[in-house]
CSV table of C-alpha atoms in Angstrom, one decimal:
chain,number,residue,atom,x,y,z
A,1,MET,CA,187.1,-162.4,-62.8
A,2,LYS,CA,190.7,-161.8,-61.9
A,3,THR,CA,191.9,-158.2,-61.9
A,4,GLU,CA,195.6,-158.0,-61.0
A,5,VAL,CA,199.0,-156.8,-61.8
A,6,LEU,CA,201.6,-159.6,-62.6
A,7,VAL,CA,205.3,-159.2,-61.9
A,8,TYR,CA,207.4,-161.2,-64.3
A,9,ARG,CA,211.0,-162.4,-63.7
A,10,GLY,CA,212.1,-163.7,-67.0
A,11,ASP,CA,209.1,-165.5,-68.5
A,12,LEU,CA,207.7,-166.7,-65.2
A,13,VAL,CA,205.1,-164.8,-63.0
A,14,GLU,CA,206.9,-164.2,-59.7
A,15,ASN,CA,204.3,-162.1,-58.0
A,16,ARG,CA,200.6,-161.2,-58.3
A,17,HIS,CA,199.2,-158.0,-56.9
A,18,ARG,CA,195.3,-158.4,-56.6
A,19,VAL,CA,193.4,-155.3,-57.6
A,20,SER,CA,189.7,-154.3,-56.8
A,21,LEU,CA,188.1,-151.3,-58.5
A,22,ALA,CA,184.6,-149.7,-59.0
A,23,LEU,CA,183.4,-147.5,-61.8
A,24,TYR,CA,180.4,-145.2,-61.0
A,25,GLY,CA,178.3,-143.4,-63.6
A,26,GLU,CA,175.0,-141.6,-64.0
A,27,GLU,CA,173.0,-144.8,-63.4
A,28,GLY,CA,175.1,-146.0,-60.3
A,29,LEU,CA,177.7,-148.7,-60.3
A,30,LEU,CA,178.6,-149.2,-63.9
A,31,ALA,CA,181.4,-151.8,-63.8
A,32,TYR,CA,183.8,-153.4,-61.3
A,33,GLY,CA,186.9,-155.6,-61.0
A,34,GLY,CA,187.7,-157.8,-58.0
A,35,ASP,CA,185.5,-156.7,-55.0
A,36,PRO,CA,183.6,-153.4,-55.4
A,37,THR,CA,182.4,-153.7,-51.8
A,38,LEU,CA,185.9,-153.9,-50.4
A,39,VAL,CA,186.1,-151.3,-47.6
A,40,SER,CA,189.5,-149.4,-48.0
A,41,TYR,CA,191.1,-146.4,-46.5
A,42,MET,CA,191.2,-143.6,-49.1
A,43,ARG,CA,194.3,-142.1,-47.6
A,44,SER,CA,195.4,-139.1,-49.6
A,45,SER,CA,192.9,-139.8,-52.3
A,46,ALA,CA,190.3,-138.2,-50.0
A,47,LYS,CA,192.1,-134.9,-50.2
A,48,PRO,CA,189.9,-133.3,-52.8
A,49,PHE,CA,186.9,-133.9,-50.6
A,50,GLN,CA,188.7,-132.7,-47.5
A,51,ALA,CA,189.5,-129.5,-49.4
A,52,LEU,CA,185.8,-128.7,-49.7
A,53,ALA,CA,185.9,-127.5,-46.1
A,54,LEU,CA,187.7,-124.5,-47.4
A,55,PHE,CA,184.4,-123.4,-49.1
A,56,LEU,CA,181.9,-124.9,-46.7
A,57,SER,CA,183.6,-122.9,-43.8
A,58,GLY,CA,184.0,-119.7,-45.7
A,59,ALA,CA,187.8,-119.8,-45.4
A,60,VAL,CA,188.4,-119.1,-49.1
A,61,GLU,CA,186.7,-115.7,-49.0
A,62,ARG,CA,187.9,-114.8,-45.4
A,63,PHE,CA,191.6,-115.4,-46.2
A,64,GLY,CA,191.6,-114.5,-49.9
A,65,LEU,CA,192.8,-118.0,-51.0
A,66,GLY,CA,193.5,-118.5,-54.7
A,67,GLU,CA,193.6,-121.5,-56.9
A,68,GLU,CA,197.2,-122.4,-56.0
A,69,GLU,CA,196.4,-122.7,-52.3
A,70,ILE,CA,193.2,-124.7,-53.2
A,71,ALA,CA,195.3,-127.1,-55.4
A,72,LEU,CA,197.9,-127.5,-52.7
A,73,ALA,CA,195.1,-128.5,-50.3
A,74,THR,CA,194.5,-131.4,-52.5
A,75,ALA,CA,198.2,-132.4,-52.9
A,76,SER,CA,200.5,-135.1,-52.0
A,77,HIS,CA,203.3,-133.0,-53.3
A,78,ASP,CA,207.0,-133.5,-53.9
A,79,GLY,CA,208.3,-130.9,-51.5
A,80,MET,CA,209.8,-128.9,-54.3
A,81,PRO,CA,210.6,-125.1,-53.9
A,82,ARG,CA,207.2,-124.0,-55.4
A,83,HIS,CA,205.3,-126.4,-53.2
A,84,VAL,CA,207.1,-125.1,-50.2
A,85,GLU,CA,206.5,-121.5,-51.3
A,86,VAL,CA,202.8,-122.0,-51.8
A,87,ALA,CA,202.4,-123.7,-48.4
A,88,ALA,CA,204.3,-120.8,-46.6
A,89,ARG,CA,202.2,-118.2,-48.4
A,90,PHE,CA,199.1,-120.2,-47.4
A,91,LEU,CA,200.1,-120.1,-43.7
A,92,GLU,CA,201.0,-116.4,-43.9
A,93,LYS,CA,197.5,-115.6,-45.1
A,94,LEU,CA,196.2,-117.3,-41.9
A,95,GLY,CA,198.7,-115.5,-39.6
A,96,LEU,CA,200.1,-118.9,-38.7
A,97,GLY,CA,203.5,-120.5,-39.3
A,98,PRO,CA,205.0,-124.1,-40.0
A,99,GLU,CA,205.0,-124.8,-36.2
A,100,HIS,CA,201.2,-125.0,-36.4
A,101,LEU,CA,201.2,-127.9,-38.8
A,102,ALA,CA,200.6,-131.2,-37.1
A,103,CYS,CA,201.7,-133.3,-40.1
A,104,GLY,CA,205.3,-134.0,-38.9
A,105,VAL,CA,208.4,-133.8,-41.1
A,106,HIS,CA,209.8,-136.1,-43.8
A,107,PRO,CA,212.4,-135.5,-46.6
A,108,PRO,CA,210.9,-134.2,-49.9
A,109,PHE,CA,209.7,-136.9,-52.3
A,110,SER,CA,211.6,-135.1,-55.0
A,111,ARG,CA,215.2,-136.3,-55.3
A,112,GLU,CA,216.2,-133.0,-56.6
A,113,ALA,CA,214.8,-131.2,-53.7
A,114,ARG,CA,216.3,-133.6,-51.2
A,115,GLU,CA,219.8,-133.1,-52.7
A,116,ALA,CA,219.4,-129.3,-52.8
A,117,LEU,CA,218.5,-129.3,-49.0
A,118,GLN,CA,221.5,-131.5,-48.2
A,119,LYS,CA,223.8,-129.4,-50.3
A,120,ALA,CA,222.7,-126.3,-48.6
A,121,GLY,CA,223.1,-128.0,-45.2
A,122,LYS,CA,219.4,-127.6,-44.4
A,123,SER,CA,216.9,-130.0,-42.9
A,124,PRO,CA,213.4,-130.5,-44.1
A,125,THR,CA,210.5,-128.7,-42.3
A,126,PRO,CA,206.8,-129.4,-42.0
A,127,LEU,CA,206.4,-127.4,-45.2
A,128,HIS,CA,208.2,-130.1,-47.1
A,129,HIS,CA,205.7,-132.8,-45.9
A,130,ASN,CA,203.6,-134.0,-48.8
A,131,CYS,CA,200.4,-133.1,-46.8
A,132,SER,CA,201.4,-129.5,-45.7
A,133,GLY,CA,198.8,-128.0,-48.0
A,134,LYS,CA,196.0,-130.3,-46.6
A,135,HIS,CA,197.0,-129.4,-43.1
A,136,ALA,CA,197.1,-125.6,-43.9
A,137,SER,CA,193.6,-125.9,-45.3
A,138,MET,CA,192.4,-127.6,-42.1
A,139,LEU,CA,193.9,-124.7,-40.0
A,140,ALA,CA,192.1,-122.2,-42.4
A,141,ALA,CA,188.8,-124.1,-41.9
A,142,ALA,CA,189.2,-124.2,-38.2
A,143,LEU,CA,189.8,-120.5,-38.0
A,144,ALA,CA,186.8,-119.7,-40.3
A,145,LEU,CA,184.6,-121.9,-38.2
A,146,GLY,CA,185.6,-120.1,-35.0
A,147,ALA,CA,187.2,-123.4,-33.8
A,148,PRO,CA,190.6,-123.7,-32.0
A,149,VAL,CA,193.6,-124.4,-34.2
A,150,GLU,CA,195.0,-126.5,-31.4
A,151,GLY,CA,194.0,-130.1,-31.9
A,152,TYR,CA,192.6,-129.6,-35.4
A,153,GLU,CA,194.0,-133.0,-36.2
A,154,HIS,CA,191.8,-134.9,-33.7
A,155,PRO,CA,188.7,-136.7,-35.0
A,156,GLU,CA,186.3,-134.8,-32.6
A,157,HIS,CA,187.5,-131.4,-33.9
A,158,PRO,CA,184.8,-129.5,-35.9
A,159,VAL,CA,186.9,-129.6,-39.1
A,160,GLN,CA,187.2,-133.4,-39.0
A,161,ARG,CA,183.6,-133.8,-38.2
A,162,LEU,CA,182.8,-131.6,-41.2
A,163,ASN,CA,185.1,-133.7,-43.4
A,164,ARG,CA,183.5,-136.9,-42.3
A,165,LYS,CA,180.0,-135.4,-43.0
A,166,THR,CA,181.0,-134.3,-46.5
A,167,LEU,CA,182.3,-137.8,-47.5
A,168,ALA,CA,179.2,-139.4,-45.9
A,169,GLU,CA,176.9,-137.1,-48.1
A,170,LEU,CA,178.9,-137.5,-51.3
A,171,SER,CA,179.5,-141.2,-51.0
A,172,GLY,CA,176.1,-142.2,-49.6
A,173,ALA,CA,177.8,-144.2,-46.8
A,174,GLU,CA,179.0,-143.5,-43.4
A,175,PRO,CA,182.8,-143.7,-43.5
A,176,LEU,CA,184.9,-145.5,-40.9
A,177,TRP,CA,188.1,-143.7,-39.8
A,178,ALA,CA,191.5,-144.3,-38.4
A,179,THR,CA,194.7,-142.2,-38.0
A,180,ASP,CA,196.5,-141.4,-41.2
A,181,GLY,CA,200.3,-141.1,-41.7
A,182,CYS,CA,200.1,-137.3,-41.2
A,183,SER,CA,198.1,-137.7,-37.9
A,184,VAL,CA,194.6,-136.6,-39.1
A,185,PRO,CA,191.7,-139.0,-39.7
A,186,THR,CA,191.7,-141.0,-42.9
A,187,PHE,CA,188.4,-142.3,-44.0
A,188,ALA,CA,187.4,-145.8,-45.3
A,189,LEU,CA,184.6,-146.5,-47.7
A,190,PRO,CA,183.5,-149.4,-49.9
A,191,LEU,CA,185.1,-148.8,-53.3
A,192,ALA,CA,181.8,-148.4,-55.0
A,193,ARG,CA,180.7,-145.7,-52.5
A,194,ALA,CA,184.1,-143.9,-52.9
A,195,ALA,CA,183.7,-144.0,-56.7
A,196,ARG,CA,180.3,-142.3,-56.3
A,197,ALA,CA,182.1,-139.4,-54.5
A,198,PHE,CA,184.6,-139.2,-57.5
A,199,TYR,CA,181.7,-139.3,-59.9
A,200,LEU,CA,180.3,-136.1,-58.2
A,201,LEU,CA,183.8,-134.5,-58.5
A,202,ALA,CA,183.4,-135.1,-62.2
A,203,GLN,CA,179.8,-133.9,-62.2
A,204,PRO,CA,179.3,-131.4,-59.5
A,205,ASP,CA,175.8,-130.4,-60.7
A,206,ARG,CA,174.6,-133.9,-59.6
A,207,ALA,CA,175.9,-133.3,-56.1
A,208,PRO,CA,173.7,-132.0,-53.3
A,209,LYS,CA,173.4,-128.2,-53.7
A,210,PRO,CA,175.8,-127.0,-50.9
A,211,TYR,CA,178.6,-129.0,-52.5
A,212,GLN,CA,178.2,-128.1,-56.2
A,213,GLU,CA,180.2,-124.9,-56.3
A,214,PRO,CA,183.0,-126.2,-53.9
A,215,LEU,CA,183.4,-129.4,-56.0
A,216,ARG,CA,183.6,-127.4,-59.2
A,217,ARG,CA,186.1,-124.9,-57.9
A,218,VAL,CA,188.3,-127.7,-56.3
A,219,GLY,CA,188.2,-129.6,-59.7
A,220,GLU,CA,189.2,-126.4,-61.6
A,221,ALA,CA,192.1,-125.8,-59.2
A,222,MET,CA,193.5,-129.3,-59.8
A,223,ARG,CA,193.0,-129.1,-63.5
A,224,ARG,CA,194.8,-125.7,-63.8
A,225,HIS,CA,197.6,-126.5,-61.3
A,226,PRO,CA,198.4,-130.3,-61.7
A,227,GLU,CA,202.0,-129.7,-60.9
A,228,LEU,CA,201.0,-128.6,-57.4
A,229,VAL,CA,198.9,-131.7,-56.9
A,230,ALA,CA,201.9,-133.9,-57.2
A,231,GLY,CA,205.0,-132.9,-59.0
A,232,PRO,CA,206.8,-133.2,-62.4
A,233,GLY,CA,206.7,-136.9,-63.5
A,234,SER,CA,204.2,-138.0,-60.9
A,235,ILE,CA,201.3,-140.0,-62.2
A,236,ASP,CA,198.7,-137.5,-61.0
A,237,THR,CA,200.4,-134.6,-62.8
A,238,VAL,CA,201.1,-136.6,-66.0
A,239,LEU,CA,197.5,-137.9,-66.3
A,240,MET,CA,195.8,-134.5,-65.5
A,241,GLY,CA,198.1,-132.9,-68.2
A,242,ARG,CA,197.1,-135.3,-70.8
A,243,LEU,CA,193.5,-136.3,-70.3
A,244,PRO,CA,190.2,-134.8,-69.2
A,245,LEU,CA,190.3,-136.1,-65.7
A,246,LEU,CA,191.2,-135.4,-62.0
A,247,ALA,CA,193.6,-137.9,-60.6
A,248,LYS,CA,194.5,-138.3,-56.9
A,249,ARG,CA,196.9,-141.1,-55.6
A,250,GLY,CA,196.6,-142.3,-52.1
A,251,ALA,CA,199.1,-144.3,-50.0
A,252,ASP,CA,199.1,-148.1,-49.9
A,253,GLY,CA,197.9,-148.7,-53.4
A,254,TYR,CA,194.8,-146.5,-53.4
A,255,TYR,CA,193.8,-144.4,-56.4
A,256,GLY,CA,190.8,-142.1,-57.2
A,257,LEU,CA,189.9,-140.7,-60.6
A,258,ALA,CA,187.1,-138.3,-61.7
A,259,LEU,CA,186.8,-138.8,-65.5
A,260,LEU,CA,185.2,-135.7,-66.8
A,261,GLU,CA,184.8,-137.3,-70.3
A,262,SER,CA,184.9,-140.9,-71.5
A,263,PRO,CA,183.2,-143.0,-74.1
A,264,LYS,CA,180.9,-144.2,-71.2
A,265,GLY,CA,180.4,-140.5,-70.1
A,266,PRO,CA,181.7,-138.9,-66.8
A,267,LEU,CA,182.8,-141.5,-64.4
A,268,GLY,CA,184.2,-141.9,-60.9
A,269,VAL,CA,186.8,-144.5,-60.1
A,270,ALA,CA,188.2,-145.9,-56.9
A,271,LEU,CA,190.9,-148.5,-57.2
A,272,LYS,CA,192.9,-150.4,-54.5
A,273,VAL,CA,195.9,-152.7,-55.0
A,274,GLU,CA,195.1,-155.0,-52.1
A,275,ASP,CA,198.7,-155.5,-50.9
A,276,GLY,CA,199.4,-151.8,-51.1
A,277,ALA,CA,202.1,-151.9,-53.9
A,278,SER,CA,202.5,-148.4,-55.3
A,279,LEU,CA,204.2,-149.3,-58.6
A,280,ALA,CA,201.5,-151.9,-59.3
A,281,ARG,CA,198.8,-149.2,-58.5
A,282,GLU,CA,200.3,-146.9,-61.4
A,283,VAL,CA,200.4,-149.8,-63.8
A,284,ALA,CA,196.7,-150.8,-63.1
A,285,VAL,CA,195.6,-147.1,-63.4
A,286,VAL,CA,197.1,-146.6,-66.8
A,287,ALA,CA,195.8,-150.0,-68.0
A,288,LEU,CA,192.3,-149.2,-66.8
A,289,LEU,CA,192.4,-145.9,-68.7
A,290,ARG,CA,193.3,-147.7,-71.9
A,291,LEU,CA,190.6,-150.3,-71.3
A,292,LEU,CA,188.1,-147.4,-71.1
A,293,ASP,CA,189.4,-146.1,-74.5
A,294,LEU,CA,191.2,-143.1,-72.8
A,295,GLU,CA,194.8,-143.0,-74.3
A,296,PRO,CA,197.4,-141.3,-72.1
A,297,GLY,CA,200.3,-141.8,-74.5
A,298,PRO,CA,203.5,-143.4,-73.6
A,299,THR,CA,204.1,-143.4,-69.8
A,300,PRO,CA,206.7,-145.0,-67.4
A,301,TRP,CA,204.0,-147.3,-66.2
A,302,ASP,CA,203.6,-149.3,-69.4
A,303,ARG,CA,205.2,-152.7,-68.7
A,304,PRO,CA,207.8,-151.1,-66.4
A,305,GLU,CA,210.9,-153.1,-66.1
A,306,VAL,CA,212.2,-155.0,-63.1
A,307,ARG,CA,215.9,-154.3,-62.7
A,308,ASN,CA,218.5,-156.0,-60.4
A,309,HIS,CA,221.2,-154.2,-58.4
A,310,ARG,CA,223.5,-153.8,-61.5
A,311,GLY,CA,220.6,-152.1,-63.3
A,312,LEU,CA,220.1,-155.0,-65.6
A,313,PRO,CA,216.5,-155.7,-66.8
A,314,VAL,CA,215.4,-159.0,-65.4
A,315,GLY,CA,211.5,-158.7,-65.7
A,316,HIS,CA,208.6,-156.5,-66.0
A,317,LEU,CA,205.1,-155.6,-64.6
A,318,GLU,CA,202.0,-156.1,-66.6
A,319,ALA,CA,198.3,-155.4,-65.8
A,320,ARG,CA,195.5,-158.0,-66.4
A,321,LEU,CA,192.2,-156.2,-65.9
A,322,GLU,CA,188.9,-157.8,-66.5
A,323,LEU,CA,185.8,-155.7,-65.8
A,324,SER,CA,182.3,-156.9,-65.0
A,325,TRP,CA,179.7,-154.5,-66.5
A,326,VAL,CA,176.5,-154.1,-64.5
């Protein structure tokens, strides 16, 4: 069955973005579209599972970390003032500074935040990087484990070995790894295995005992602070504000969902737009939720318009999702 996002120019389909996805429930793989065995890098969609190291290492208790820091650890944030403030406070609790972050620097995702920096004559810092919270959490875990903070981004570091072990045990498969855009390891799993991990994020009591409380607390932090997980208007924030779910976008067309409630019960979802198109990803995610009888209300990703350089509407995007039920 074809599972894709179509791009129309006028009445003609100009481009097709192929989508693969897997839905995992209580009995295992529940449904799929495209190829559920597709091995894909989770990119930032893995952040909720990487944040578990804060609990598994004892860093939350040692450094007095609250829900805001935990939520930011899962974030691909917009670099807005509140994001930067929480990231700075996180590092202060560790006795560290922005210079310890190995994520690099990029301008804030938020246009408002970018313009404010330019107006003030300031340059972005590592705190503005969308992964600054994840990197702060890795530094916290390193300190709590008694490991060096230098080189925490390397795959052989104890924090990264812990993250790899965590994903292996929650997914039921040994992940492959490569270097992510922010220089730490990114993990690749078959979509059905990644969906299993997201199912356990939705149903922590079904996870192995050591992960149950960490999964529950990470999920609570994301649900209570969705604006820290992304930013106003971002799909993660919008969906978590409207539906009983945890949402986490990843680069290059990846998306993970932990559906706390649905007509099919709690579900884990892993979705990949195979050519990496971000807008097609958002269109596919919203269409999938509606296919599962979860109504997010009007969103910017319902048949979004294609506009030309003069701003004139010349086409639109439209999802065509067909699920095979197991």
